mmCIF file of C-alpha atoms in Angstrom:
data_model
loop_
_atom_site.group_PDB
_atom_site.id
_atom_site.type_symbol
_atom_site.label_atom_id
_atom_site.label_comp_id
_atom_site.label_asym_id
_atom_site.label_seq_id
_atom_site.Cartn_x
_atom_site.Cartn_y
_atom_site.Cartn_z
ATOM 1 C CA MET A 12 -61.277 -68.425 -22.688
ATOM 2 C CA LYS A 13 -62.780 -65.213 -21.353
ATOM 3 C CA GLU A 14 -62.644 -64.406 -17.847
ATOM 4 C CA ASN A 15 -65.659 -62.735 -16.021
ATOM 5 C CA LYS A 16 -65.807 -59.347 -16.008
ATOM 6 C CA SER A 17 -67.503 -59.464 -12.349
ATOM 7 C CA THR A 18 -63.947 -61.159 -10.498
ATOM 8 C CA LYS A 19 -61.835 -59.055 -12.786
ATOM 9 C CA GLY A 20 -63.188 -56.024 -11.715
ATOM 10 C CA PRO A 21 -63.177 -55.884 -7.885
ATOM 11 C CA GLN A 22 -59.776 -57.302 -8.151
ATOM 12 C CA THR A 23 -58.305 -54.461 -10.677
ATOM 13 C CA GLU A 24 -60.346 -51.770 -8.387
ATOM 14 C CA ASN A 25 -58.913 -53.201 -5.007
ATOM 15 C CA HIS A 26 -55.232 -53.067 -6.960
ATOM 16 C CA LEU A 27 -55.607 -49.976 -7.806
ATOM 17 C CA VAL A 28 -56.769 -48.368 -4.572
ATOM 18 C CA VAL A 29 -53.815 -50.137 -3.005
ATOM 19 C CA ILE A 30 -51.698 -48.485 -5.663
ATOM 20 C CA LEU A 31 -53.423 -44.869 -4.886
ATOM 21 C CA GLU A 32 -52.824 -45.406 -1.276
ATOM 22 C CA ASP A 33 -49.342 -45.959 -1.866
ATOM 23 C CA MET A 34 -48.802 -43.205 -3.952
ATOM 24 C CA ARG A 35 -50.716 -40.630 -1.206
ATOM 25 C CA ALA A 36 -48.041 -42.358 1.755
ATOM 26 C CA LYS A 37 -45.124 -41.513 -0.407
ATOM 27 C CA PHE A 38 -46.536 -38.158 -1.624
ATOM 28 C CA GLN A 39 -47.443 -37.129 2.229
ATOM 29 C CA VAL A 40 -43.803 -38.576 2.922
ATOM 30 C CA PHE A 41 -42.083 -36.140 0.161
ATOM 31 C CA ASP A 42 -44.676 -33.389 1.147
ATOM 32 C CA GLU A 43 -43.613 -33.801 4.793
ATOM 33 C CA GLY A 44 -39.997 -33.266 3.416
ATOM 34 C CA LEU A 45 -40.489 -30.153 1.856
ATOM 35 C CA ILE A 46 -41.810 -28.800 4.776
ATOM 36 C CA SER A 47 -38.955 -29.580 6.860
ATOM 37 C CA LEU A 48 -36.654 -28.311 4.013
ATOM 38 C CA ARG A 49 -38.609 -25.144 3.726
ATOM 39 C CA LYS A 50 -38.168 -24.587 7.531
ATOM 40 C CA LYS A 51 -34.535 -25.067 7.397
ATOM 41 C CA THR A 52 -34.460 -22.878 4.348
ATOM 42 C CA ASP A 53 -35.945 -20.229 6.127
ATOM 43 C CA GLN A 54 -33.660 -20.507 9.390
ATOM 44 C CA MET A 55 -30.847 -20.458 6.749
ATOM 45 C CA ASN A 56 -32.038 -17.445 5.575
ATOM 46 C CA ALA A 57 -32.830 -15.465 8.908
ATOM 47 C CA ASN A 58 -29.222 -16.767 9.650
ATOM 48 C CA LEU A 59 -27.948 -15.220 6.701
ATOM 49 C CA GLU A 60 -29.658 -12.185 7.286
ATOM 50 C CA SER A 61 -27.923 -12.004 10.982
ATOM 51 C CA LEU A 62 -25.028 -12.078 9.709
ATOM 52 C CA ARG A 63 -25.513 -9.713 7.079
ATOM 53 C CA ASP A 64 -26.103 -7.133 9.432
ATOM 54 C CA GLU A 65 -23.077 -8.291 11.620
ATOM 55 C CA VAL A 66 -20.919 -7.800 8.549
ATOM 56 C CA GLY A 67 -22.162 -4.191 8.093
ATOM 57 C CA ASP A 68 -21.754 -3.177 11.748
ATOM 58 C CA VAL A 69 -18.023 -4.849 11.657
ATOM 59 C CA ARG A 70 -17.746 -2.482 8.193
ATOM 60 C CA LEU A 71 -18.552 0.863 10.402
ATOM 61 C CA ARG A 72 -16.686 -0.374 13.388
ATOM 62 C CA MET A 73 -13.582 -0.733 11.118
ATOM 63 C CA ALA A 74 -14.140 2.387 9.356
ATOM 64 C CA ARG A 75 -14.039 4.118 12.351
ATOM 65 C CA VAL A 76 -10.969 2.147 13.636
ATOM 66 C CA GLU A 77 -9.236 3.001 10.341
ATOM 67 C CA ALA A 78 -10.023 6.936 10.773
ATOM 68 C CA LYS A 79 -8.878 6.587 14.448
ATOM 69 C CA LEU A 80 -5.758 4.928 12.900
ATOM 70 C CA ALA A 81 -4.884 7.732 10.317
ATOM 71 C CA LYS A 82 -5.469 10.596 13.010
ATOM 72 C CA LEU A 83 -2.951 8.637 15.074
ATOM 73 C CA GLU A 84 -0.780 8.351 12.018
ATOM 74 C CA GLU A 85 -0.733 12.050 11.807
ATOM 75 C CA SER A 86 -0.073 12.794 15.139
ATOM 76 C CA THR A 87 2.979 10.403 15.497
ATOM 77 C CA ALA A 88 4.418 12.269 12.342
ATOM 78 C CA ARG A 89 4.146 15.629 13.975
ATOM 79 C CA ILE A 90 5.607 14.290 16.888
ATOM 80 C CA GLU A 91 8.688 12.763 15.403
ATOM 81 C CA SER A 92 9.227 15.770 13.590
ATOM 82 C CA ASP A 93 8.972 17.964 16.890
ATOM 83 C CA ILE A 94 11.214 15.294 18.665
ATOM 84 C CA ARG A 95 14.429 16.102 15.320
ATOM 85 C CA LEU A 96 13.699 19.458 16.339
ATOM 86 C CA ILE A 97 14.175 19.004 19.587
ATOM 87 C CA LYS A 98 17.195 16.927 19.227
ATOM 88 C CA ASN A 99 18.758 19.329 16.854
ATOM 89 C CA ASP A 100 18.251 22.722 19.085
ATOM 90 C CA LEU A 101 19.829 20.446 21.900
ATOM 91 C CA LYS A 102 22.589 19.560 19.647
ATOM 92 C CA ALA A 103 23.203 23.011 19.070
ATOM 93 C CA LYS A 104 23.144 24.180 22.822
ATOM 94 C CA VAL A 105 26.141 23.745 25.353
ATOM 95 C CA SER A 106 25.958 21.659 28.286
ATOM 96 C CA PHE A 107 25.688 22.842 32.007
ATOM 97 C CA GLU A 108 29.531 21.996 32.094
ATOM 98 C CA GLU A 109 30.617 23.502 29.207
ATOM 99 C CA PHE A 110 28.515 26.723 29.913
ATOM 100 C CA LYS A 111 30.360 26.787 33.464
ATOM 101 C CA VAL A 112 33.891 26.741 31.732
ATOM 102 C CA LEU A 113 32.326 29.474 29.155
ATOM 103 C CA GLU A 114 31.404 31.755 32.308
ATOM 104 C CA LYS A 115 35.235 31.336 34.241
ATOM 105 C CA ARG A 116 36.459 32.434 30.616
ATOM 106 C CA LEU A 117 34.105 35.161 30.376
ATOM 107 C CA ALA A 118 35.064 36.257 33.737
ATOM 108 C CA ALA A 119 38.692 35.639 33.385
ATOM 109 C CA ALA A 120 38.440 37.821 30.115
ATOM 110 C CA THR A 121 36.356 40.740 31.448
ATOM 111 C CA SER A 122 38.707 41.042 35.167
#
């Protein structure tokens, strides 16, 4: 038995319209998802760029701190050396009490 084309045509056409509308709706949802994803990606890229700038600033400040630290280490080494020299000089010198004793001896020897 053959079906009538006039009855088959509108049903098939209606069925295709429903399928196309469903596909359009799904593509619309997909498109909205892509737009949302692009916005998030753009925001992440902006955040990443900001972080890169901050890391660059931190590196610059770190280099300055390292330079200052090197100068402080040099100064500290000089101060330590000076302290050692002063200690040695003080060991070689007589104390005030020893000076008094030596002064008395000298006075006794010259008189």
